[in-house]
CSV table of C-alpha atoms in Angstrom, one decimal:
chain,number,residue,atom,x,y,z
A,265,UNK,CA,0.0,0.0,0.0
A,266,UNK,CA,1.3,3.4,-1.0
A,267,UNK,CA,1.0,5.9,2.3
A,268,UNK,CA,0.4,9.0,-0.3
A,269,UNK,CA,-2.6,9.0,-0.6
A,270,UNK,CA,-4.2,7.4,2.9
A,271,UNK,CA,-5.5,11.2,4.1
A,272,UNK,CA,-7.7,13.2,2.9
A,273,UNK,CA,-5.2,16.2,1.9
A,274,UNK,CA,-2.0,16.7,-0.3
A,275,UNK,CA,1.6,17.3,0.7
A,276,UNK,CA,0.7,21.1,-0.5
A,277,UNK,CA,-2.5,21.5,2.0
A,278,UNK,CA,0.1,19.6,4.6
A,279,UNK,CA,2.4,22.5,3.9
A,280,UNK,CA,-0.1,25.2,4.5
A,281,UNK,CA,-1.4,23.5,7.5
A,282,UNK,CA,2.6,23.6,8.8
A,283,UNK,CA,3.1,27.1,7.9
A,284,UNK,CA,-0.2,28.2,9.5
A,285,UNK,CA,0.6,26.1,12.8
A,286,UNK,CA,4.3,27.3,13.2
A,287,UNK,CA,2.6,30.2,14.7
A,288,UNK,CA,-0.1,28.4,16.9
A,289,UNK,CA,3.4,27.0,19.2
A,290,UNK,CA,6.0,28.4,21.0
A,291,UNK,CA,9.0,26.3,22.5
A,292,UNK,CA,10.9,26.3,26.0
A,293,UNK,CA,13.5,24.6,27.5
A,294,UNK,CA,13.3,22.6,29.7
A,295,UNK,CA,16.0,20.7,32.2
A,296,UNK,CA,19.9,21.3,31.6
A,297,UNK,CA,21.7,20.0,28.7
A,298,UNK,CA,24.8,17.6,29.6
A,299,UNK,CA,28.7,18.9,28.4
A,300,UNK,CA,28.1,18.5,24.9
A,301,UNK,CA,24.1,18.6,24.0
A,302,UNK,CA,21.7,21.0,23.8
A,303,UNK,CA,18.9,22.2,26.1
A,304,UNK,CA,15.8,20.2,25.3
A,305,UNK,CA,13.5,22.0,23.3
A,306,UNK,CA,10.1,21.1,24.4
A,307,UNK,CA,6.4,21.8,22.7
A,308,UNK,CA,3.0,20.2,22.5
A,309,UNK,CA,3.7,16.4,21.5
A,310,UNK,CA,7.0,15.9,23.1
A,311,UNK,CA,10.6,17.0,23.1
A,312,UNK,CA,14.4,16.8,21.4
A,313,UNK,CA,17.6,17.8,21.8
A,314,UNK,CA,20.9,17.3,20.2
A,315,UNK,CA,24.3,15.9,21.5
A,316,UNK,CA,27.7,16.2,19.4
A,317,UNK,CA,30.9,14.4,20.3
A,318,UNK,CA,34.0,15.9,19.9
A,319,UNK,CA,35.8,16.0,16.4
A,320,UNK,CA,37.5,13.5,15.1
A,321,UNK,CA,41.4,13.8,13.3
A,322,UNK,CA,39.7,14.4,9.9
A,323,UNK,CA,36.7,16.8,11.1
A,324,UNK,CA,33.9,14.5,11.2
A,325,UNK,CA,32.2,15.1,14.3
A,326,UNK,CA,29.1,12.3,14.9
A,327,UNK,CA,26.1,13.3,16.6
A,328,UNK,CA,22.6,12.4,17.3
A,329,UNK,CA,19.2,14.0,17.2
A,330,UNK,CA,16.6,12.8,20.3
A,331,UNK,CA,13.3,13.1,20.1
A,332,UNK,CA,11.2,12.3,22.5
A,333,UNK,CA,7.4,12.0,21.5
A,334,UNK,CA,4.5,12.2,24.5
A,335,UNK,CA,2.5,8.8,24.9
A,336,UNK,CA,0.2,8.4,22.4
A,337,UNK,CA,2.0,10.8,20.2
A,338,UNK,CA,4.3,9.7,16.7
A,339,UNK,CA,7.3,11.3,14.9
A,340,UNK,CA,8.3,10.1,11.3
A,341,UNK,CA,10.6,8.2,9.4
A,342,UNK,CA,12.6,9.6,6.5
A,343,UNK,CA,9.8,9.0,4.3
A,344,UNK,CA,6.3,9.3,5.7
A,345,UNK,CA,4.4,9.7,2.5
A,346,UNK,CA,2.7,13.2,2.0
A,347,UNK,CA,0.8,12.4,5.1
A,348,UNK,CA,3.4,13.7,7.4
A,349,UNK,CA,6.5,15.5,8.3
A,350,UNK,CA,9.8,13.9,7.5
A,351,UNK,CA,12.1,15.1,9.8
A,352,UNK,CA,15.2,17.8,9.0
A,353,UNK,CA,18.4,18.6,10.3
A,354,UNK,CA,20.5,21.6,8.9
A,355,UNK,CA,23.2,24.2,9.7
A,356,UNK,CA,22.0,27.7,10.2
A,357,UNK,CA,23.0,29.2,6.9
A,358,UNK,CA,26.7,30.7,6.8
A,359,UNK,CA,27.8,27.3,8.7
A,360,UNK,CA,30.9,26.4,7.7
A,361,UNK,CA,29.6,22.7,9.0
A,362,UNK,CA,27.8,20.6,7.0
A,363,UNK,CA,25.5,17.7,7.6
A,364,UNK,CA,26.7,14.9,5.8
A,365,UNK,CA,24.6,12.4,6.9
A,366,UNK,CA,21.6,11.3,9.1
A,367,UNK,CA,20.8,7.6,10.0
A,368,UNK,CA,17.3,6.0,10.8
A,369,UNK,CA,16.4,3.0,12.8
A,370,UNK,CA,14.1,0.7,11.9
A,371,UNK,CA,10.5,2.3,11.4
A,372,UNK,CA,6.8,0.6,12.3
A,373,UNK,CA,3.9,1.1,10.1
A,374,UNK,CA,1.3,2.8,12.4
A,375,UNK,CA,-2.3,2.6,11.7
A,376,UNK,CA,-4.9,4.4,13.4
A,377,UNK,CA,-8.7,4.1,11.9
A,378,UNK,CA,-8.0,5.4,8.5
A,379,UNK,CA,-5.0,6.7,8.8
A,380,UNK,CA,-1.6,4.9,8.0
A,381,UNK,CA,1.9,6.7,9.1
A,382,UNK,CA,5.7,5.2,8.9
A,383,UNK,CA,7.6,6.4,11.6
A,384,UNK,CA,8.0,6.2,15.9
A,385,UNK,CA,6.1,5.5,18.4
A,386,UNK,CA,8.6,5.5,21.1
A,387,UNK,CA,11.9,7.7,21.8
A,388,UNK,CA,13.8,7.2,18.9
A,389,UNK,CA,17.7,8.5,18.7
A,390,UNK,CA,19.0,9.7,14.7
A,391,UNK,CA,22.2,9.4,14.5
A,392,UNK,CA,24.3,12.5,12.9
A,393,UNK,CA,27.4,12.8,11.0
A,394,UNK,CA,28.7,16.9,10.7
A,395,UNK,CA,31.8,17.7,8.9
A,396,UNK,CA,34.1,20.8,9.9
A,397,UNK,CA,32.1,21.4,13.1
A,398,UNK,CA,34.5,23.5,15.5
A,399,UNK,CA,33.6,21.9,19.2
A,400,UNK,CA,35.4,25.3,20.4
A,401,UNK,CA,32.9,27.9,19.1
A,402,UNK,CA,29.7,25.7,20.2
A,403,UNK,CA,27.5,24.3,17.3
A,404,UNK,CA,23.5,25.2,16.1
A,405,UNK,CA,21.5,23.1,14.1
A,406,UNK,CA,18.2,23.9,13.2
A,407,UNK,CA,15.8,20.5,13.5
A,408,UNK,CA,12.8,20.4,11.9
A,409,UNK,CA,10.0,17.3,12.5
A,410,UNK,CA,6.4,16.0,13.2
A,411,UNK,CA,5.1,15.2,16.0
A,412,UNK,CA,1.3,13.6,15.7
A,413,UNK,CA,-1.6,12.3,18.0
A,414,UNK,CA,-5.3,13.5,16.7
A,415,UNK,CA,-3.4,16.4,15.1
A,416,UNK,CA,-0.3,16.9,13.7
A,417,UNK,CA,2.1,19.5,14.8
A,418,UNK,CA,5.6,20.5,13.6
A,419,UNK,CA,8.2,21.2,15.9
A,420,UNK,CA,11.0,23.2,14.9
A,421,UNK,CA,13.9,24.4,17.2
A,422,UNK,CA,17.5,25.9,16.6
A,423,UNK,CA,20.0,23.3,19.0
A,424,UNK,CA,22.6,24.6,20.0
A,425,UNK,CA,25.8,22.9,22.0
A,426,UNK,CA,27.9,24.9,23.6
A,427,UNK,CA,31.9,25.1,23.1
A,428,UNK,CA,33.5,22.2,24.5
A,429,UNK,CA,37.4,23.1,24.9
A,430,UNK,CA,38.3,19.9,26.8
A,431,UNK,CA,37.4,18.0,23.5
A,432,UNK,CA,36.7,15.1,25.9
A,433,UNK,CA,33.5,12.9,24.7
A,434,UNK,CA,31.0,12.9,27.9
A,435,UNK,CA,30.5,8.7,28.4
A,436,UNK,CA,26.8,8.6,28.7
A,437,UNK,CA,26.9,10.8,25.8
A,438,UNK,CA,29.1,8.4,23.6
A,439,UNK,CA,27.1,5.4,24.7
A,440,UNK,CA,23.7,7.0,23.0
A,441,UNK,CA,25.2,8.2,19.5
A,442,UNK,CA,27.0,4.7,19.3
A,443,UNK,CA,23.9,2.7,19.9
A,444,UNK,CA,21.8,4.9,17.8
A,445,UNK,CA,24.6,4.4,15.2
A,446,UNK,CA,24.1,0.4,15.8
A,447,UNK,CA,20.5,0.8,15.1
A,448,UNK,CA,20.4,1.9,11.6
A,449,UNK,CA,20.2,-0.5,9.0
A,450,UNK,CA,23.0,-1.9,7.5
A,451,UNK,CA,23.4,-2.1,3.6
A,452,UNK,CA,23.9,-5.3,1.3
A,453,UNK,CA,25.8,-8.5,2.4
A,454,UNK,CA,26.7,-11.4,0.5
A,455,UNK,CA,24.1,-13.2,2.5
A,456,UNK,CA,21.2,-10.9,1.9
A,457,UNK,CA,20.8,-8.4,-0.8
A,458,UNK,CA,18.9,-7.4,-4.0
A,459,UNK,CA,19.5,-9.3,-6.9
A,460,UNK,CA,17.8,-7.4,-9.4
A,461,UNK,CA,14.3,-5.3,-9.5
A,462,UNK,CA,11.9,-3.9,-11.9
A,463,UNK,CA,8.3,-2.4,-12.2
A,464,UNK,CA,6.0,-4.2,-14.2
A,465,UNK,CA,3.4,-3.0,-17.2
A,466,UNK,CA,2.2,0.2,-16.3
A,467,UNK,CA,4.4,1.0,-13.4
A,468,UNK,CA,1.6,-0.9,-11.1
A,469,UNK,CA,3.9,-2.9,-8.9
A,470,UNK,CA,7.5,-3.4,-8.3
A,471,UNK,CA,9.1,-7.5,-8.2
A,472,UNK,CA,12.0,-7.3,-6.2
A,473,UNK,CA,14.4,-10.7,-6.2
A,474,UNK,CA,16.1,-11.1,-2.9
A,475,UNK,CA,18.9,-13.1,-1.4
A,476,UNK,CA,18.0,-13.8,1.9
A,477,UNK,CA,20.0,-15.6,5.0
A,478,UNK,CA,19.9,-19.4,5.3
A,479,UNK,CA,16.3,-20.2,7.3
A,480,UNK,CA,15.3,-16.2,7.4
A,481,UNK,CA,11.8,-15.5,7.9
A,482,UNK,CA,9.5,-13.7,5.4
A,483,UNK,CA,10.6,-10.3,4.6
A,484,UNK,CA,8.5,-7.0,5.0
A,485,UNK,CA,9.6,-3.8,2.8
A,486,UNK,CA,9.6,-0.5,3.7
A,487,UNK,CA,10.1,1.3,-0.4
A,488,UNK,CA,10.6,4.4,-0.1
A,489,UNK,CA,9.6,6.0,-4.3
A,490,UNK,CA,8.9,9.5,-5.1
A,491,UNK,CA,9.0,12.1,-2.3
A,492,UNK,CA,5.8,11.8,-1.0
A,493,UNK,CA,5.2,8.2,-1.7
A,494,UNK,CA,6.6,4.9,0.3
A,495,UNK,CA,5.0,1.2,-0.3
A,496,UNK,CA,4.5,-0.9,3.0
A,497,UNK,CA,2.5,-3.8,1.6
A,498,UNK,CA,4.5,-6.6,0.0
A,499,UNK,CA,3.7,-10.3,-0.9
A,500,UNK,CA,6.8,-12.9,-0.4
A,501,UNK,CA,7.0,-16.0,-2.5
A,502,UNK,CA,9.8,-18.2,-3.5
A,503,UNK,CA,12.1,-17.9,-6.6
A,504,UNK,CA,12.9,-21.0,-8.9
A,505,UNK,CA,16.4,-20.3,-7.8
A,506,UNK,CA,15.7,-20.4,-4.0
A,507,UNK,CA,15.7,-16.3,-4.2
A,508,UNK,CA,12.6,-14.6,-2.1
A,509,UNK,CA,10.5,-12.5,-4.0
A,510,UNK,CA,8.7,-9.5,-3.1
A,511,UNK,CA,5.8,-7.7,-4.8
A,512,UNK,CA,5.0,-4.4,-3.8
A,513,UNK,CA,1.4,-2.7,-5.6
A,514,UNK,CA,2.5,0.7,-6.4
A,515,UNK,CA,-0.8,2.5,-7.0
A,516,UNK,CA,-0.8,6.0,-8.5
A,517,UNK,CA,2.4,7.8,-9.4
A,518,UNK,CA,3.3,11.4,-9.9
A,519,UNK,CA,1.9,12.5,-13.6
A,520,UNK,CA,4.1,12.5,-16.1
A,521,UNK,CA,6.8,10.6,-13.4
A,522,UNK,CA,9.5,9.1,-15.6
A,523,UNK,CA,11.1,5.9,-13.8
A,524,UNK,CA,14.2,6.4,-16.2
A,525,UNK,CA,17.3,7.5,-14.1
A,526,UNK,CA,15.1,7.6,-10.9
A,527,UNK,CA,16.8,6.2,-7.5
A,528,UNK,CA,14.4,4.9,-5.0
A,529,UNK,CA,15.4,3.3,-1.6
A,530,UNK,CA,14.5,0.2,0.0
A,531,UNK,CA,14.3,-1.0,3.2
A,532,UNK,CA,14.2,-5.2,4.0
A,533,UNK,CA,13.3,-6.6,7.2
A,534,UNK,CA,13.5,-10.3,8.4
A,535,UNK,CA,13.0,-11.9,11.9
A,536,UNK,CA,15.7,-9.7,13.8
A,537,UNK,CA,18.1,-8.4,10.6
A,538,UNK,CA,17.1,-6.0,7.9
A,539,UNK,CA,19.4,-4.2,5.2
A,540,UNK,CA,18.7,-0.9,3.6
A,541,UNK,CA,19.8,-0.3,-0.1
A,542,UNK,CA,19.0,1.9,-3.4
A,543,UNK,CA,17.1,0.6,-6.4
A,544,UNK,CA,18.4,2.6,-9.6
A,545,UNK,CA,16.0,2.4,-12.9
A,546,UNK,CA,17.6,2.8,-16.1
């Protein structure tokens, strides 16, 4: 099942609703940030905050955003479908840091009456990776994401960690980015990976070929397509070469979308392992 279209309004009402609702919230801090995080920032639906370790020889500088949703609230994965927020991380502009990367952990499908949403139910911890960020001029990144119960409201705050001239990594502090970091999805083994992929007549579903591990259970696919679109609903069946195979209905696309020279990501999950990997279309 495509999430884009499970709502009863577009990714362009979405945006007005966001821009009309950034004035509807303020934030606050709350609680004091360890050596090297940010204060939380706190609104309606929960709360985040962001923690940087120190630099490494090279510049990298690894990180993690927190976010903390209330009970009964939901934040997003990187790809919600145009139903909901997808979260963003970036340097206020003039940085000299980048953000070169941002990692997710395995997301749930969450259904609620009608409505269908890919993303977090519980605390869930995004793993960062900044290059050139200075740890003794203190570091601010905007973050940007959704948090959702009956309503949805975004939740934006500028994060700021102080200078840290020790350059000495807090322990607590280390132990959360490097678990987050363990959390996100690995990509292609030789024991499980995509052996080839292509979208049948009409661009109505995708068949996906699969090497799996020896004895894994049935797979479940998170593919995330167009921005705005991911597929959750896949049928497994077995290969005349042993391989798994997935099919994925694909549902409406963007008009005129052209599949040549598109990249679209997928996400596999079996039993306790899962891989993460691009599907290129010539």
């Amino acid at each position: 099942m495509s999430c884009s279209h499970l709502r009863g309004f577009s990714r362009s009402s979405r945006a007005s609703v966001v821009a009309a609702a950034l004035g509807l919230f303020s934030l606050a801090s709350a609680m004091p940030a360890l050596a090297a995080s940010s204060d939380w920032a706190v609104n309606e639906g929960g709360r985040m905050r962001l923690i940087l370790l120190p630099p490494e020889a090279d510049g990298t500088r690894h990180g993690a955003l927190v976010i903390e949703p209330k009970p009964g609230w939901i934040t997003y994965w990187k790809e919600p479908g145009d139903v909901g927020i997808p979260p963003a991380i970036t340097p206020q502009p003039g940085a000299s840091y980048t953000v070169e990367l941002i990692g997710f952990p395995v997301p749930k499908v969450l259904s609620n009456d009608e409505m269908t949403d890919v993303g977090y139910d519980q605390p869930v911890t995004l793993p960062l990776r900044l290059k050139n960020a200075p740890d003794d001029t203190g570091v601010t990144l905007s973050a940007f994401v959704g948090v959702c119960q009956n309503i949805c409201i975004p939740f934006q705050a500028d994060l700021s960690v102080p200078p840290d001239a020790d350059g000495i990594a807090n322990a607590v502090e280390t132990a959360l980015v490097r678990s987050a970091q363990a959390q996100v999805p690995p990509g292609p083994s030789p024991d499980f990976h995509v052996i080839d992929h292509q979208l049948g007549a009409g661009h109505r579903e995708l068949v996906v070929r699969l090497k799996m591990p020896a004895g894994a259970d049935s797979p479940k696919a998170f593919v995330s397509g167009p921005s705005g679109h991911v597929f959750v609903d896949s049928v497994a069946s077995r290969g005349a070469d042993g391989e798994t195979i997935l099919t994925l209905p694909i549902g409406k696309l963007p008009k005129k979308y052209k599949i040549a020279g598109k990249h679209w990501g997928i996400l596999v999950i079996s039993g306790d392992r899962a891989m993460e990997t691009t599907l290129a279309f010539d």
